[in-house]
Coordinates of C-alpha atoms in Angstrom, one line a residue:
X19 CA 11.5 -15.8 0.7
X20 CA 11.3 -19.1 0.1
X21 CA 7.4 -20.3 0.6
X22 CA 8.3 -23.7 1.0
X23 CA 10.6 -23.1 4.2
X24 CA 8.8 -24.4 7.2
X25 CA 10.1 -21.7 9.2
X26 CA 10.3 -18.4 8.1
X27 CA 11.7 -15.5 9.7
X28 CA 10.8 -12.4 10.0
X29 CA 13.9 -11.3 8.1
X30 CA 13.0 -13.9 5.5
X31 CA 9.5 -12.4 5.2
X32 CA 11.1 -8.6 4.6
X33 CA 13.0 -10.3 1.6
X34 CA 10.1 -11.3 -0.2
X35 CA 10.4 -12.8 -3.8
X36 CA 13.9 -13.5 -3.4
X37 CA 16.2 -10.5 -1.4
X38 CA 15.9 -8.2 -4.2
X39 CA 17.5 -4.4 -3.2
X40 CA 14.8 -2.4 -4.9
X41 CA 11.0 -3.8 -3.9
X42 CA 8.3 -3.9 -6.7
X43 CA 5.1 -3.8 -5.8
X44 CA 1.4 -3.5 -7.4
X45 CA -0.7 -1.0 -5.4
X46 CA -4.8 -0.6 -5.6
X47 CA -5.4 -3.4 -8.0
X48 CA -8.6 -4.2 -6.0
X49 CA -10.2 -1.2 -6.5
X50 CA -12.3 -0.2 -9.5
X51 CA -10.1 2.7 -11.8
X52 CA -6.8 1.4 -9.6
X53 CA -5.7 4.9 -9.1
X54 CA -5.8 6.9 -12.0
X55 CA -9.1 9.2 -11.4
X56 CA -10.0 8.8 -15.4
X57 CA -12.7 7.7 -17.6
X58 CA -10.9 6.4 -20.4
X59 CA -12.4 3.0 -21.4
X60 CA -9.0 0.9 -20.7
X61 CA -9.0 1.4 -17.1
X62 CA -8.5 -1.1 -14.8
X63 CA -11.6 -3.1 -14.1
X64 CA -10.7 -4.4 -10.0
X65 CA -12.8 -7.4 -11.1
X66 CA -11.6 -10.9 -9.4
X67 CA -10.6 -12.3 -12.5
X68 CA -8.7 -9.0 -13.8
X69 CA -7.3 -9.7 -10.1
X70 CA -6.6 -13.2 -10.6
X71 CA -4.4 -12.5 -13.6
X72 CA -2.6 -10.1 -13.0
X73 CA -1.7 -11.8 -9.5
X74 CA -0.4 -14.6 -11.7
X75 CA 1.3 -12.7 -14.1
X76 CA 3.4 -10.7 -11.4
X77 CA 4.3 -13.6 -9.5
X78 CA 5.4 -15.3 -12.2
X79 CA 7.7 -11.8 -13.5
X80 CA 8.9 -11.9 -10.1
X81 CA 7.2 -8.6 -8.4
X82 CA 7.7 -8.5 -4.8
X83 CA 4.1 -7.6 -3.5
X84 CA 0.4 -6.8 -4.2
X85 CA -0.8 -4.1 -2.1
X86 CA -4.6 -3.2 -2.0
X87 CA -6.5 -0.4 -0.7
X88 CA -9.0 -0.6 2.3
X89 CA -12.0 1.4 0.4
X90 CA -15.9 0.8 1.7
X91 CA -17.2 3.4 -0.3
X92 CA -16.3 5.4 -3.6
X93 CA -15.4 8.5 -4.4
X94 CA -18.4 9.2 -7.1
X95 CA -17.6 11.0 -10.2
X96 CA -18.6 10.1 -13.6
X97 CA -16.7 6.9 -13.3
X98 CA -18.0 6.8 -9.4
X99 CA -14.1 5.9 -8.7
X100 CA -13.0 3.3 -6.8
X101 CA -16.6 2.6 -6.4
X102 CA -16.4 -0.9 -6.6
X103 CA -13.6 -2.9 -4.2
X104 CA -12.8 -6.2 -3.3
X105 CA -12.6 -6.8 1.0
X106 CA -8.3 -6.8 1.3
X107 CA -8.3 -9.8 3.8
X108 CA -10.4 -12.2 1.7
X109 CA -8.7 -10.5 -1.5
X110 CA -5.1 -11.3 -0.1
X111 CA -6.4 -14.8 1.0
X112 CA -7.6 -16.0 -2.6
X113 CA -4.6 -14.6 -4.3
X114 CA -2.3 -16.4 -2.0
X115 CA -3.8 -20.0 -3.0
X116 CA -3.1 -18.8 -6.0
X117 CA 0.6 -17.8 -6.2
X118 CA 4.0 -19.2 -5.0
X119 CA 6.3 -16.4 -4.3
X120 CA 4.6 -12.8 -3.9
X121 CA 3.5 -11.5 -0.9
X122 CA 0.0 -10.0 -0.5
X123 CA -1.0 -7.5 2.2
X124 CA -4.3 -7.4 3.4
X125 CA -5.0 -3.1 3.9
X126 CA -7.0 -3.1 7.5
X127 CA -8.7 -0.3 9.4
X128 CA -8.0 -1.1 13.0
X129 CA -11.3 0.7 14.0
X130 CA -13.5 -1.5 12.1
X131 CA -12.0 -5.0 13.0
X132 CA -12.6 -6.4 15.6
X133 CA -8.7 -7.7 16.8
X134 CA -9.6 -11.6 17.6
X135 CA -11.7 -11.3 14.6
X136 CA -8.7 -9.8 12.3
X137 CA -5.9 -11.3 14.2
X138 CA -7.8 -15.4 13.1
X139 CA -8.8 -13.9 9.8
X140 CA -4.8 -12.8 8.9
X141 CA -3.4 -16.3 10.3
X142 CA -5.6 -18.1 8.2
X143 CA -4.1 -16.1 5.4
X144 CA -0.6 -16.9 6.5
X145 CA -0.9 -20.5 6.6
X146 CA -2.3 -20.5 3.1
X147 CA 0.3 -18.6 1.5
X148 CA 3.0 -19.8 4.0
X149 CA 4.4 -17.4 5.7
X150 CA 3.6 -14.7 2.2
X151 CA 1.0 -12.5 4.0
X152 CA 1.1 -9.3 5.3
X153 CA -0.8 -6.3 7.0
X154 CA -1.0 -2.7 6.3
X155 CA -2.5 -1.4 9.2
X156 CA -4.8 1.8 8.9
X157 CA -6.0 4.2 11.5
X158 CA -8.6 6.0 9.3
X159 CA -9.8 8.8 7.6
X160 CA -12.6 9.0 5.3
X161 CA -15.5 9.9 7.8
X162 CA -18.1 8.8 5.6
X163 CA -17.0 5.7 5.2
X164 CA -17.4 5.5 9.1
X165 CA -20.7 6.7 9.4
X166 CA -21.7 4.2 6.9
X167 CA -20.3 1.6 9.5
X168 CA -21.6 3.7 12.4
X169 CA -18.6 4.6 13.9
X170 CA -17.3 8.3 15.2
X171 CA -14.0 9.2 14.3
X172 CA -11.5 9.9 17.2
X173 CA -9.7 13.2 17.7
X174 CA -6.3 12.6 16.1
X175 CA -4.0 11.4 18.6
X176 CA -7.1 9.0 20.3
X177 CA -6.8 7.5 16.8
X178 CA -3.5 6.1 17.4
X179 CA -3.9 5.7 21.1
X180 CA -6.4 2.7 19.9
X181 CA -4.5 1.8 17.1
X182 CA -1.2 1.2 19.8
X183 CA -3.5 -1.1 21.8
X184 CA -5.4 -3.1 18.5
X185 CA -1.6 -3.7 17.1
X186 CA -0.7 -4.5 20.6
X187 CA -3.5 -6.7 21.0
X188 CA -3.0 -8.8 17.4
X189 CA 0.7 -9.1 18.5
X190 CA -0.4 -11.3 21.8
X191 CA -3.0 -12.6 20.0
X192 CA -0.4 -14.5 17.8
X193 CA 2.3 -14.9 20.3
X194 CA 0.9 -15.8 23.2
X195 CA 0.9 -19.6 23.7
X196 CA -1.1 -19.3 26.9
X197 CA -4.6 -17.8 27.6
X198 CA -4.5 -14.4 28.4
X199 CA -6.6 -11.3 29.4
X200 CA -5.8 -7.7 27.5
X201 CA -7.2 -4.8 29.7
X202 CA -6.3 -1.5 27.9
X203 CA -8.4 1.9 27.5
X204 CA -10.2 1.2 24.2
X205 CA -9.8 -2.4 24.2
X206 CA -10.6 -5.7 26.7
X207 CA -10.5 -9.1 26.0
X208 CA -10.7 -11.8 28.9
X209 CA -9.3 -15.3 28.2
X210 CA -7.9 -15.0 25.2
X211 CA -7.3 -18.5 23.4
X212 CA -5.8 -18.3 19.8
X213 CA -4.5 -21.4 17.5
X214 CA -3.0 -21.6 15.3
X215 CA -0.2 -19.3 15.5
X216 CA 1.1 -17.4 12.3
X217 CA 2.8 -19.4 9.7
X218 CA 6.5 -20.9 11.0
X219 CA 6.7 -19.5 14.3
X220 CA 7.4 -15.4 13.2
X221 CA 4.7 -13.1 12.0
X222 CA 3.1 -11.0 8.7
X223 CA 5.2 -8.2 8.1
X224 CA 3.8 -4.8 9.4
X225 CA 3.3 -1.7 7.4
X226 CA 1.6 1.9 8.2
X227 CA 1.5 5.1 5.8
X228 CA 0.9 7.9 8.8
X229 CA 1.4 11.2 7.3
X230 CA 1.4 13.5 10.4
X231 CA 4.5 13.6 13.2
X232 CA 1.6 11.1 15.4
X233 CA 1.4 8.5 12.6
X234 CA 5.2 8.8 11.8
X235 CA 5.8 7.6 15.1
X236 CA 3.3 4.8 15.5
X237 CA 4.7 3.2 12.4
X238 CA 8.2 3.6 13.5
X239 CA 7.3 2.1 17.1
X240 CA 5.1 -0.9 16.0
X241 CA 5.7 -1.3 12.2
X242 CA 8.4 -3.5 9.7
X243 CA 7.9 -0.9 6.9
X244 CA 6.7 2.4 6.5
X245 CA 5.1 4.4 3.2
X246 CA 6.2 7.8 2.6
X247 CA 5.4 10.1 0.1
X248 CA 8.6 10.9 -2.3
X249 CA 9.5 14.7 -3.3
X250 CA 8.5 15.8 -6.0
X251 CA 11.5 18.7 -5.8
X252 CA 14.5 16.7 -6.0
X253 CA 15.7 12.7 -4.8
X254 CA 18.0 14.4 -2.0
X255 CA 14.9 16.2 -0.3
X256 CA 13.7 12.2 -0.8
X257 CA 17.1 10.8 0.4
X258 CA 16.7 13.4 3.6
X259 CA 13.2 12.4 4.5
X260 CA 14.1 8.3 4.3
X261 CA 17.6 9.3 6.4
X262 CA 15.2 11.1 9.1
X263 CA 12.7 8.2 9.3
X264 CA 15.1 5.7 10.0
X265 CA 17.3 7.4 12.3
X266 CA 13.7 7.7 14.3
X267 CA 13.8 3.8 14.2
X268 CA 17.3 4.0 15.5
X269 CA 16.8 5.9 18.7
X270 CA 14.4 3.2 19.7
X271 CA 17.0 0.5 18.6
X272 CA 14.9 -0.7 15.6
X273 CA 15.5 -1.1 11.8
X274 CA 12.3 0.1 9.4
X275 CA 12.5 -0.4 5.8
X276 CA 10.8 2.7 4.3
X277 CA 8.8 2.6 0.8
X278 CA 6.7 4.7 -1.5
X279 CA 4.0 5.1 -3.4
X280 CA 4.3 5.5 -7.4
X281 CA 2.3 6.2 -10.4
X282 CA 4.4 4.6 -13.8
X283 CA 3.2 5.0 -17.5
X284 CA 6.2 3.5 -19.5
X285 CA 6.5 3.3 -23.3
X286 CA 8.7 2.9 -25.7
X287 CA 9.4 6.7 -26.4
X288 CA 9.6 9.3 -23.9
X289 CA 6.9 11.1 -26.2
X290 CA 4.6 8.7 -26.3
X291 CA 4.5 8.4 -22.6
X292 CA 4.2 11.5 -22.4
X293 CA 0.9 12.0 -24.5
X294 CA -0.7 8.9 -23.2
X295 CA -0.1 10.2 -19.7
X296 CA -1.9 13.7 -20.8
X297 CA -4.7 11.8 -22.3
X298 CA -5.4 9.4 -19.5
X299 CA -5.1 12.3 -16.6
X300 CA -5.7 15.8 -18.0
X301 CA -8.3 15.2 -21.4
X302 CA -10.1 12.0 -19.3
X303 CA -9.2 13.0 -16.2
X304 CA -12.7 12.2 -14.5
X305 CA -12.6 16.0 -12.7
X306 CA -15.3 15.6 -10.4
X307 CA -14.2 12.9 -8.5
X308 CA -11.0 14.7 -8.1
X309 CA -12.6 17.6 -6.9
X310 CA -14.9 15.8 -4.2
X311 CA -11.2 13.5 -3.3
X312 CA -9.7 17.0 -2.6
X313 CA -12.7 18.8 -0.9
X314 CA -12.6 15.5 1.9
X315 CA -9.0 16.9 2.6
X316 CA -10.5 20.7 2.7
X317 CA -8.8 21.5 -0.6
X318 CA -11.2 23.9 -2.4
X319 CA -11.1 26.8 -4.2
X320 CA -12.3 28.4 -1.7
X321 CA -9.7 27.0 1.1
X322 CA -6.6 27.7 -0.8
X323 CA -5.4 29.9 -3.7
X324 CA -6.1 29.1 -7.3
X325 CA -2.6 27.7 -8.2
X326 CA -2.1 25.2 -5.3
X327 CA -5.6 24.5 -5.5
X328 CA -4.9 23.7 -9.5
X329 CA -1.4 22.3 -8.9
X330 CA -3.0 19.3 -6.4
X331 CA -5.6 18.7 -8.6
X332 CA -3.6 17.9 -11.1
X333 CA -1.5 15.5 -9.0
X334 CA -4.7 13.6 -7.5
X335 CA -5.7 13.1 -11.3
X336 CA -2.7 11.3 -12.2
X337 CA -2.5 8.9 -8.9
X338 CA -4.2 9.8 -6.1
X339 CA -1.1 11.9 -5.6
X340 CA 1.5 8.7 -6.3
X341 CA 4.9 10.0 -7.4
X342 CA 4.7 10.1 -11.3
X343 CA 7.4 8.3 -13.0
X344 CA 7.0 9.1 -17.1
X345 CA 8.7 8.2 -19.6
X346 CA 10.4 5.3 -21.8
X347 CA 12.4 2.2 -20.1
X348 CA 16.0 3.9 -19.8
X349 CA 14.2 7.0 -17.8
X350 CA 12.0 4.9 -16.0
X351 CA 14.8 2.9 -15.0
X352 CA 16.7 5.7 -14.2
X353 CA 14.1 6.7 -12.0
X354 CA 13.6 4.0 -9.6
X355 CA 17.2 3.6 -9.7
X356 CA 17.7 6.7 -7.9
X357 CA 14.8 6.0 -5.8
X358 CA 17.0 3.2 -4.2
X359 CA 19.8 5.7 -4.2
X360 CA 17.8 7.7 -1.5
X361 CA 17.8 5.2 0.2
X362 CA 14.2 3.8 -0.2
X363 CA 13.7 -0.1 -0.2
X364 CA 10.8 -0.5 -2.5
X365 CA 8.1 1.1 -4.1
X366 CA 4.4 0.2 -4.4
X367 CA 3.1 1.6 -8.2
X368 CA -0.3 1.8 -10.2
X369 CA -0.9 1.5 -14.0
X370 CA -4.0 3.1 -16.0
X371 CA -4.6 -1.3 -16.9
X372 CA -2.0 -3.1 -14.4
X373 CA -2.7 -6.2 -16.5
X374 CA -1.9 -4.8 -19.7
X375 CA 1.0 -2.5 -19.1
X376 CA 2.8 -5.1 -16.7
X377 CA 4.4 -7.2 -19.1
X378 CA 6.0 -4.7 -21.4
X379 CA 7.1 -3.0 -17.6
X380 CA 8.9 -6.5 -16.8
X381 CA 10.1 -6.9 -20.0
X382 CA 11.7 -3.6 -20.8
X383 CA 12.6 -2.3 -17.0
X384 CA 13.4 -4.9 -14.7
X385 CA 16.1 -6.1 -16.8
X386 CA 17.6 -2.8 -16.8
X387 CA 17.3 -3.2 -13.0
X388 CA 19.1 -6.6 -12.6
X389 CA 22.0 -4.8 -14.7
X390 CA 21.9 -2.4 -11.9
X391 CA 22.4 -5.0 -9.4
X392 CA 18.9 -3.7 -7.7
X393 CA 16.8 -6.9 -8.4
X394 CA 17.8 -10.5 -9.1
X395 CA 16.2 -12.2 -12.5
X396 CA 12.6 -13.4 -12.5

């Protein structure tokens, strides 16, 4: 997308940073620890100016997107992970003032915001970065984060009943030229009034990460993109799960570009990749925050047998269960490569220090990419 186009569409907006095949994007940079649950000293800071920096640097290398994580309380721990965050809206806001080409998502949980409230606050955004923000709509999950706000959690499906009418809602909000009145179950708003309109006359691209059948189809109904998690077993299982989603989109005569969520640690040798990895998530791994991460999904020792229970643990240690992609450039390459093979448009990865291990990522992978014909040059 070109930032300076007075009108962009909504198809401009999917092609972020240019139309490149394979997406690259920076996920949970605003968080304290990113998302590698470790204590080694190194570890990503989630400070503003850590932020600020490494929002420059990727736009500059050409990465697609920054996408943050909606977190109001960490996880504890030694390292009290992700314990301190920056708000995703006002994060996304700054950062676009502050770039010219990558698009910043601002990571919302539709019970929380109110929808004039969030619906003003992400048009704002859009006008400063012209037409380069974009929302990641949440439904919820982390029920003490909730109570701290003071707000029950609803039975699954009610989640997404509200979530239908809040995206709903934030779609009139910045469509409608004309006052209007919104009378739904969860939600009523009388004499709705709302200027400006998003940047250029479309709207911020829409993404959702619903795991469960419910979610699946709320993202495919109301969203541009959707996050899935990659196999871990093989790229056709992958290739089979991204087929399925978008066929969904099909039946109800929509396209959905589908993404996931990786973890990368890239050096020059596939050995020493390997033993920084090991050091970073098994020797460091910060274990209790793991463990109380996996006992909020009911994943004890007590819930499940000792080998799953020490097979997740391991994965939530490396990346909040991210896709792990090991190695040096050709196999990291090789990697994401077939990612796009499957069929995938983009994926969103964290780095142990995202500011320090971009560069030698964008130096030593994404030219192997352009020869690929996945990505054009920075």
């Amino acid at each position: 997308m070109n930032p300076r186009n007075a009108n962009p569409s909504l198809r401009d907006r999917m092609s972020a940073a240019g139309g490149n095949r394979l997406k690259l994007g920076l996920f949970g940079a605003n968080c304290s620890s990113g998302r590698a649950v470790t204590k080694v000293p190194e570890r990503w800071s989630g400070t503003w100016p850590d932020n600020l920096r490494l929002a420059r640097m990727a736009d500059a290398a050409g990465i697609d997107f920054m996408l943050p994580i909606g977190r109001w309380k960490g996880y504890g721990g030694e390292t009290d992970y992700q314990g301190a965050t920056l708000e995703t809206i006002t994060w996304a806001t700054a950062l676009l003032a502050a770039t010219r080409r990558i698009t910043c998502f601002g990571t919302v949980h539709a019970p929380l915001f109110h929808p004039i409230i969030a619906a003003k606050e992400m048009v704002t955004a859009d006008h400063i970065g012209e037409g380069r923000f974009g929302l990641n709509i949440v439904v919820g999950w982390n029920e003490d984060e909730f109570e701290m706000f003071g707000v029950a959690q609803r039975e699954h499906a009610a989640r997404y009943d509200y979530a239908q009418e809040w995206i709903e809602a934030i779609k009139l909000i910045w469509s409608q030229r004309e006052d209007f009145d919104f009378d739904g179950r969860y939600i009523r708003l009388k004499g709705v009034r709302a200027k400006p309109k998003p940047y250029g006359g479309s709207r911020p691209i829409i993404m959702n990460a619903g795991a469960s059948p419910t979610g699946q189809a709320f993202a495919v109904k109301n969203c541009d993109a959707f996050f899935m998690q990659a196999s871990r077993v093989s790229v056709a299982e992958t290739a089979e799960r991204v087929a399925r989603v978008k066929e969904l989109a099909r039946q109800q005569g929509r396209e959905i570009s589908v993404y996931t969520v990786g973890v990368i640690t890239c050096r020059p040798t596939m050995r020493e990749a390997e033993d920084y990895h090991r050091h970073c998530v098994v020797d460091e791994a910060d274990w209790s925050a793991v463990d109380r991460l996996l006992a909020m999904r009911n994943v004890t020792p007590a819930t499940v047998p000792p080998e799953e229970f020490a097979r997740q643990r391991s994965q939530f240690a490396h990346g909040n269960s991210g896709l792990p992609i090991i190695g040096d450039p050709d196999h990291v390459a090789r990697e994401l490569i077939a990612l796009s093979e499957a069929g995938l448009t983009g994926i969103a990865v964290s780095l142990v220090n995202y500011a320090d291990e971009l560069p030698y990522l964008c130096d030593e992978v994404l030219p192997r990419l352009v020869r690929a014909g996945l990505r054009q040059p920075g």
